[in-house]
CSV table of C-alpha atoms and ligand atoms in Angstrom, one decimal:
chain,number,residue,atom,x,y,z
W,3,MET,CA,20.5,-8.4,23.9
W,4,ASP,CA,17.4,-6.5,22.8
W,5,TRP,CA,18.1,-3.0,21.4
W,6,PHE,CA,15.8,-1.6,24.2
W,7,SER,CA,17.5,-3.4,27.0
W,8,GLY,CA,17.3,-1.3,30.1
W,9,PHE,CA,14.1,0.5,28.8
W,10,GLU,CA,11.8,-2.4,29.6
W,11,PRO,CA,9.7,-0.4,32.1
W,12,ILE,CA,8.7,2.0,29.3
W,13,CYS,CA,8.6,-0.4,26.3
W,14,GLN,CA,5.8,-2.5,25.1
W,15,THR,CA,5.8,-4.8,22.0
W,16,ASP,CA,3.2,-5.2,19.2
W,17,VAL,CA,1.0,-2.4,20.3
W,18,PRO,CA,-2.1,-1.7,18.1
W,19,LEU,CA,-1.9,1.9,16.8
W,20,ALA,CA,-5.4,2.2,15.4
W,21,GLU,CA,-7.0,3.4,18.7
W,22,LEU,CA,-4.2,6.0,19.1
W,23,THR,CA,-5.2,7.8,15.9
W,24,TRP,CA,-8.3,9.8,14.9
W,25,TYR,CA,-8.8,7.5,11.9
W,26,ARG,CA,-8.8,4.4,14.1
W,27,LEU,CA,-7.2,2.5,11.3
W,28,GLY,CA,-3.9,0.6,10.8
W,29,GLY,CA,-1.8,-2.1,12.3
W,30,PRO,CA,0.5,-2.4,15.3
W,31,ALA,CA,3.8,-0.8,16.2
W,32,ARG,CA,6.6,-3.3,16.8
W,33,TRP,CA,7.6,-1.4,19.9
W,34,LEU,CA,6.0,1.5,21.7
W,35,LEU,CA,8.1,3.6,24.2
W,36,THR,CA,7.0,6.2,26.6
W,37,PRO,CA,10.0,8.1,27.9
W,38,ARG,CA,9.5,9.9,31.2
W,39,ASP,CA,11.6,13.0,30.7
W,40,GLU,CA,13.9,14.6,28.1
W,41,ASP,CA,17.0,12.7,29.2
W,42,GLU,CA,15.2,9.4,28.9
W,43,LEU,CA,13.9,10.5,25.4
W,44,ALA,CA,17.5,11.4,24.4
W,45,ALA,CA,18.7,8.0,25.7
W,46,VAL,CA,16.1,6.1,23.7
W,47,LEU,CA,17.0,8.0,20.5
W,48,ARG,CA,20.7,7.4,21.0
W,49,ARG,CA,20.0,3.7,21.4
W,50,ALA,CA,17.8,3.5,18.4
W,51,HIS,CA,20.4,5.4,16.4
W,52,GLU,CA,23.2,3.0,17.5
W,53,HIS,CA,21.1,-0.1,16.6
W,54,GLY,CA,19.7,1.4,13.3
W,55,VAL,CA,16.1,1.0,14.6
W,56,ARG,CA,13.5,3.1,12.7
W,57,TRP,CA,11.3,5.2,14.9
W,58,ARG,CA,8.5,7.8,14.8
W,59,VAL,CA,6.9,10.0,17.3
W,60,LEU,CA,3.1,9.8,17.8
W,61,GLY,CA,1.2,12.8,19.2
W,62,ARG,CA,-2.6,12.7,19.2
W,63,GLY,CA,-2.7,10.9,15.8
W,64,ALA,CA,-4.9,13.6,14.4
W,65,ASN,CA,-3.1,14.0,11.1
W,66,LEU,CA,-1.9,10.5,10.6
W,67,LEU,CA,-2.8,7.4,8.6
W,68,VAL,CA,-1.1,4.2,9.8
W,69,ARG,CA,-0.9,1.5,7.1
W,70,ASP,CA,-2.7,-1.8,7.7
W,71,THR,CA,0.6,-3.5,8.1
W,72,GLY,CA,1.5,-1.2,11.0
W,73,PHE,CA,4.9,0.3,11.7
W,74,ASP,CA,7.9,-2.1,11.9
W,75,GLY,CA,9.9,0.0,14.3
W,76,ALA,CA,9.7,2.0,17.5
W,77,VAL,CA,6.9,4.5,18.1
W,78,ILE,CA,7.7,7.0,20.8
W,79,VAL,CA,4.8,8.6,22.7
W,80,LEU,CA,5.3,11.6,25.0
W,81,SER,CA,2.3,10.8,27.2
W,82,HIS,CA,4.0,10.9,30.6
W,83,VAL,CA,2.8,13.8,32.8
W,84,TYR,CA,6.3,15.3,32.5
W,85,TRP,CA,5.5,16.2,28.9
W,86,GLU,CA,2.3,18.2,29.8
W,87,HIS,CA,4.0,21.0,31.7
W,88,VAL,CA,3.4,24.6,30.8
W,89,ASP,CA,5.2,27.6,32.3
W,90,PHE,CA,3.8,31.1,32.0
W,91,GLU,CA,6.3,33.9,32.0
W,92,PRO,CA,4.2,36.6,30.2
W,93,PRO,CA,4.5,37.4,27.4
W,94,LEU,CA,6.5,34.1,27.1
W,95,VAL,CA,4.9,30.7,27.4
W,96,HIS,CA,7.0,27.6,27.6
W,97,ALA,CA,5.1,24.4,26.7
W,98,ARG,CA,6.5,20.9,26.6
W,99,ALA,CA,5.8,18.6,23.6
W,100,GLY,CA,3.0,16.5,25.0
W,101,VAL,CA,0.8,19.5,25.9
W,102,ASP,CA,-2.6,19.3,24.2
W,103,LEU,CA,-2.7,22.2,21.6
W,104,PRO,CA,-6.4,23.1,22.1
W,105,ARG,CA,-5.9,23.3,25.9
W,106,LEU,CA,-2.8,25.5,25.4
W,107,VAL,CA,-4.8,27.8,23.1
W,108,ARG,CA,-7.6,28.1,25.7
W,109,SER,CA,-5.3,28.6,28.7
W,110,THR,CA,-3.3,31.4,27.0
W,111,LEU,CA,-6.5,33.2,26.1
W,112,ASP,CA,-7.8,32.8,29.6
W,113,ARG,CA,-4.7,34.6,30.8
W,114,GLY,CA,-5.1,37.4,28.3
W,115,LEU,CA,-2.2,36.3,26.2
W,116,LEU,CA,-3.2,36.7,22.6
W,117,GLY,CA,-2.0,35.3,19.3
W,118,LEU,CA,-3.1,31.6,19.3
W,119,GLU,CA,-6.8,32.2,18.7
W,120,GLY,CA,-6.2,31.6,15.0
W,121,LEU,CA,-5.4,28.0,15.9
W,122,ALA,CA,-9.0,27.4,17.1
W,123,GLY,CA,-10.2,23.9,16.3
W,124,ILE,CA,-6.9,22.4,15.5
W,125,PRO,CA,-6.3,19.1,17.4
W,126,GLY,CA,-2.9,17.7,18.3
W,127,THR,CA,0.0,18.1,20.7
W,128,VAL,CA,2.5,21.0,20.9
W,129,GLY,CA,5.2,18.7,19.5
W,130,GLY,CA,3.3,17.6,16.5
W,131,ALA,CA,1.9,21.0,15.8
W,132,THR,CA,5.4,22.5,15.9
W,133,ARG,CA,7.0,19.9,13.7
W,134,MET,CA,4.5,20.5,10.9
W,135,ASN,CA,3.7,24.1,11.7
W,136,ALA,CA,0.0,23.4,12.2
W,137,GLY,CA,-2.4,26.1,11.2
W,138,GLY,CA,-4.9,27.3,8.7
W,139,ARG,CA,-6.1,30.4,7.0
W,140,HIS,CA,-6.0,32.3,10.3
W,141,GLY,CA,-2.4,31.7,11.2
W,142,ALA,CA,0.1,29.0,12.0
W,143,LEU,CA,1.9,28.0,15.2
W,144,ALA,CA,5.3,29.3,14.0
W,145,ASP,CA,3.8,32.9,13.7
W,146,HIS,CA,4.2,33.2,17.5
W,147,LEU,CA,7.2,30.9,18.1
W,148,ARG,CA,10.3,32.2,19.6
W,149,ALA,CA,12.4,29.1,20.3
W,150,VAL,CA,12.4,25.3,20.2
W,151,ARG,CA,14.2,22.9,22.3
W,152,PHE,CA,14.6,19.5,20.6
W,153,ALA,CA,16.4,16.2,20.6
W,154,ARG,CA,18.4,15.3,17.5
W,155,SER,CA,18.0,11.8,16.2
W,156,ASP,CA,21.4,11.0,17.7
W,157,GLY,CA,20.1,12.0,21.1
W,158,THR,CA,21.8,15.4,21.5
W,159,LEU,CA,19.6,18.1,23.1
W,160,VAL,CA,19.7,21.6,21.6
W,161,ASN,CA,17.9,25.0,21.7
W,162,ARG,CA,17.3,27.0,18.5
W,163,PRO,CA,15.6,30.3,17.8
W,164,ALA,CA,12.5,29.7,15.7
W,165,ALA,CA,13.9,32.0,13.0
W,166,GLU,CA,16.6,29.4,12.3
W,167,LEU,CA,14.2,26.5,11.8
W,168,ALA,CA,12.8,27.3,8.3
W,169,PHE,CA,9.1,27.1,9.1
W,170,GLY,CA,6.8,27.2,6.1
W,171,TYR,CA,3.4,26.1,5.0
W,172,ARG,CA,2.8,22.9,7.0
W,173,THR,CA,6.6,22.3,7.3
W,174,SER,CA,9.6,23.0,9.4
W,175,GLY,CA,13.3,22.4,9.2
W,176,LEU,CA,13.1,20.1,12.2
W,177,GLY,CA,13.5,17.0,10.0
W,178,ASP,CA,13.7,14.0,12.3
W,179,ALA,CA,14.4,16.0,15.4
W,180,VAL,CA,12.0,15.5,18.3
W,181,VAL,CA,10.5,18.6,19.9
W,182,VAL,CA,11.0,18.7,23.6
W,183,GLN,CA,9.7,22.2,24.5
W,184,ILE,CA,8.7,25.3,22.7
W,185,THR,CA,8.7,29.0,23.8
W,186,LEU,CA,5.9,31.2,22.4
W,187,GLU,CA,5.9,34.9,22.5
W,188,LEU,CA,2.3,36.2,22.8
W,189,GLU,CA,0.7,39.6,23.2
W,190,PRO,CA,-0.8,40.7,26.5
W,191,GLY,CA,-4.2,42.2,25.7
W,192,ASP,CA,-7.9,42.2,25.9
W,193,ARG,CA,-9.3,38.8,26.3
W,194,GLU,CA,-12.9,39.3,25.1
W,195,PRO,CA,-12.2,40.4,21.4
W,196,ALA,CA,-9.7,37.5,21.2
W,197,MET,CA,-12.3,35.0,22.5
W,198,GLU,CA,-14.8,36.4,20.0
W,199,ARG,CA,-12.3,35.8,17.2
W,200,PHE,CA,-11.6,32.3,18.6
W,201,ARG,CA,-15.4,31.5,18.6
W,202,ALA,CA,-15.9,32.9,15.1
W,203,ILE,CA,-13.1,30.7,13.6
W,204,TRP,CA,-14.4,27.7,15.5
W,205,ASN,CA,-17.9,28.3,14.1
W,206,GLU,CA,-16.6,28.8,10.6
W,207,LYS,CA,-14.8,25.4,10.7
W,208,TYR,CA,-17.8,23.8,12.4
W,209,SER,CA,-20.0,24.9,9.5
W,210,THR,CA,-17.7,24.1,6.6
W,211,GLN,CA,-15.8,20.9,7.8
W,212,PRO,CA,-17.0,17.4,8.8
W,213,PRO,CA,-17.8,17.1,12.5
W,214,VAL,CA,-14.8,16.3,14.7
W,215,ALA,CA,-16.5,13.0,15.6
W,216,ALA,CA,-16.2,11.8,12.0
W,217,ARG,CA,-13.2,9.6,11.6
W,218,SER,CA,-10.7,11.6,9.4
W,219,ALA,CA,-7.3,13.2,9.7
W,220,GLY,CA,-8.4,16.7,8.6
W,221,CYS,CA,-7.3,17.9,5.2
W,222,VAL,CA,-5.7,15.2,3.1
W,223,PHE,CA,-3.8,17.3,0.6
W,224,LYS,CA,-1.8,20.5,0.9
W,225,ASN,CA,-3.2,23.5,-0.9
W,226,PRO,CA,-1.0,23.9,-4.1
W,227,PRO,CA,0.3,27.5,-4.5
W,228,GLY,CA,-2.6,29.6,-5.7
W,229,HIS,CA,-5.2,26.9,-5.4
W,230,ALA,CA,-7.4,25.3,-2.8
W,231,ALA,CA,-7.1,21.5,-2.8
W,232,GLY,CA,-10.7,21.3,-1.5
W,233,ARG,CA,-12.0,23.2,-4.5
W,234,LEU,CA,-9.9,21.2,-7.1
W,235,LEU,CA,-11.3,17.9,-5.6
W,236,ASP,CA,-14.8,19.3,-5.5
W,237,GLU,CA,-14.6,20.5,-9.2
W,238,ALA,CA,-13.3,17.1,-10.2
W,239,GLY,CA,-16.6,15.7,-9.0
W,240,LEU,CA,-15.1,13.8,-6.1
W,241,LYS,CA,-17.5,14.7,-3.3
W,242,GLY,CA,-19.2,11.5,-2.0
W,243,GLN,CA,-16.8,9.3,-4.0
W,244,ARG,CA,-16.4,6.0,-2.1
W,245,HIS,CA,-13.9,3.2,-2.1
W,246,GLY,CA,-14.5,0.3,0.3
W,247,GLY,CA,-15.3,2.0,3.6
W,248,ALA,CA,-13.6,5.3,2.7
W,249,GLU,CA,-15.5,8.3,1.4
W,250,ILE,CA,-14.6,11.8,0.2
W,251,SER,CA,-16.6,14.1,2.4
W,252,SER,CA,-19.7,15.7,0.8
W,253,ARG,CA,-19.2,18.6,3.1
W,254,HIS,CA,-15.5,19.4,2.3
W,255,ALA,CA,-13.8,17.5,-0.5
W,256,ASN,CA,-10.3,17.6,1.1
W,257,PHE,CA,-11.5,15.3,4.0
W,258,ILE,CA,-11.7,11.5,3.6
W,259,ILE,CA,-14.0,9.9,6.1
W,260,ALA,CA,-13.5,6.3,7.3
W,261,HIS,CA,-16.8,4.4,7.8
W,262,PRO,CA,-17.1,1.3,9.9
W,263,GLY,CA,-15.3,-1.6,8.2
W,264,ALA,CA,-12.8,0.7,6.4
W,265,THR,CA,-9.2,-0.2,6.1
W,266,SER,CA,-6.2,2.1,5.6
W,267,GLN,CA,-5.8,0.6,2.2
W,268,ASP,CA,-9.3,1.9,1.3
W,269,VAL,CA,-8.2,5.4,2.3
W,270,LEU,CA,-4.9,5.1,0.4
W,271,ASP,CA,-6.7,3.8,-2.8
W,272,LEU,CA,-9.1,6.7,-2.6
W,273,ILE,CA,-6.2,9.1,-2.2
W,274,ALA,CA,-4.6,7.7,-5.3
W,275,LEU,CA,-7.9,7.9,-7.2
W,276,ALA,CA,-8.4,11.5,-6.2
W,277,LYS,CA,-4.9,12.5,-7.1
W,278,GLU,CA,-5.3,10.9,-10.5
W,279,ARG,CA,-8.6,12.6,-11.2
W,280,VAL,CA,-7.4,16.1,-10.2
W,281,HIS,CA,-4.2,15.6,-12.3
W,282,ARG,CA,-6.2,14.6,-15.3
W,283,ALA,CA,-8.5,17.5,-15.0
W,284,THR,CA,-6.0,20.3,-14.1
W,285,GLY,CA,-2.5,19.0,-14.6
W,286,ILE,CA,-1.9,19.7,-10.9
W,287,GLU,CA,-0.1,17.1,-8.8
W,288,LEU,CA,-1.6,17.2,-5.3
W,289,GLU,CA,0.7,16.6,-2.4
W,290,LEU,CA,-0.2,14.8,0.8
W,291,GLU,CA,-0.8,16.9,4.0
W,292,VAL,CA,-1.5,13.9,6.2
W,293,GLU,CA,1.3,11.7,7.4
W,294,VAL,CA,1.3,8.1,6.3
W,295,TRP,CA,3.3,5.5,8.3
I,321,EPU,N1,-14.0,24.6,-1.3
I,321,EPU,C1,-14.8,24.0,-2.3
I,321,EPU,N2,-15.3,22.8,-2.1
I,321,EPU,C2,-14.9,22.0,-1.0
I,321,EPU,C3,-14.1,22.6,0.0
I,321,EPU,C4,-13.6,23.9,-0.2
I,321,EPU,O1,-15.1,24.7,-3.3
I,321,EPU,O2,-15.4,20.9,-0.9
I,321,EPU,C5,-13.5,26.0,-1.5
I,321,EPU,C6,-14.0,26.9,-0.4
I,321,EPU,O3,-15.3,27.4,-0.8
I,321,EPU,C7,-13.0,28.0,-0.4
I,321,EPU,C8,-11.7,27.2,-0.7
I,321,EPU,O4,-12.1,26.0,-1.3
I,321,EPU,O5,-13.2,28.9,-1.3
I,321,EPU,C9,-10.9,26.9,0.6
I,321,EPU,O6,-11.6,26.1,1.5
I,321,EPU,P1,-11.6,26.4,3.0
I,321,EPU,O7,-12.0,27.8,3.3
I,321,EPU,O8,-12.4,25.3,3.7
I,321,EPU,O9,-10.1,26.2,3.5
I,321,EPU,P2,-9.0,25.2,3.0
I,321,EPU,O10,-7.9,25.9,2.3
I,321,EPU,O11,-9.6,24.0,2.4
I,321,EPU,C10,-7.4,25.4,5.1
I,321,EPU,C11,-6.6,24.3,5.8
I,321,EPU,C12,-7.5,23.7,6.9
I,321,EPU,C13,-8.0,24.7,7.8
I,321,EPU,C14,-8.8,25.8,7.0
I,321,EPU,C15,-9.3,26.9,7.8
I,321,EPU,C16,-5.1,23.3,4.2
I,321,EPU,C17,-4.8,22.1,3.3
I,321,EPU,N3,-6.2,23.3,4.9
I,321,EPU,O12,-8.4,24.7,4.4
I,321,EPU,O13,-6.7,22.8,7.6
I,321,EPU,O14,-8.9,24.2,8.8
I,321,EPU,O15,-7.9,26.3,6.0
I,321,EPU,O16,-8.3,27.6,8.5
I,321,EPU,O17,-4.2,24.2,4.3
I,321,EPU,C18,-6.0,20.6,8.1
I,321,EPU,O18,-4.8,21.1,8.2
I,321,EPU,O19,-6.2,19.4,8.4
I,321,EPU,C19,-7.1,21.5,7.8
I,321,EPU,C20,-8.3,21.0,7.6
């Protein structure tokens, strides 16, 4: 019996992952499952747990590099319409894990619910953004988070106040739990000044970062305490450095762009080279911000 027996209607095998990521790089997933609600998600996790099957959750693939060999396990995608539901109960907003983050930001602002405008220009799903506390210099998702409903890796469903989940700089205490739904607490207020702030942040990114159409996964490294990774990489002379089809952006040194013909290995080699150079120049050990599968 296959480990996914009974889940055939939502399970595909050997599914290319490249087209599901912003980088458009990397090999296939051995299995890809699309659970249709939280109970089905919990059942899939329980089964994977019982059979010792490795799994990952894929959101928009905006912060992800899949290796050329792909992922030899189960990739779970919360793409069913069930996962796109948002409930407005001002000042609370309940959003399921598959909701598109940029759309959520816009729809809260449209309703005069303020707080998320600092997340302007950040791609991804609510689930992915929560798990890694997506954000930038203008705030992070957890700043407005009140509670999270998630499935543990053994398939149990639980609700927790955000305060108990150890959110930090691009991290959370969610570990390998899967976000099901989040509850945000926003501030009812004046829409126009918030839209103004949203547009200003968007324009700032537009002018300092590579275009969204460029194949990248955003910032590659975390900012080490007291430093900007982009500046360290820039000062190490890495802008424009190429390896195969991968190139360190000349616009912002913490972005690695994939050109046509690039492989994941090109990006990984360039990451290693950049780390090495910064370490040699400064003694600082850069840590990855992008996820690598
Ligand atoms: N800098 C350079 N050279 C460069 C790039 C940056 O000297 O090539 C300098 C800038 O002049 C600035 C400093 O480094 O003084 C910081 O750069 P920036 O203002 O662009 O912000 P960042 O710290 O590099 C962070 C997030 C971004 C987010 C922006 C804006 C991290 C690792 N990065 O970038 O997030 O968009 O703030 O809020 O925390 C991402 O998560 O993928 C991402 C891009």
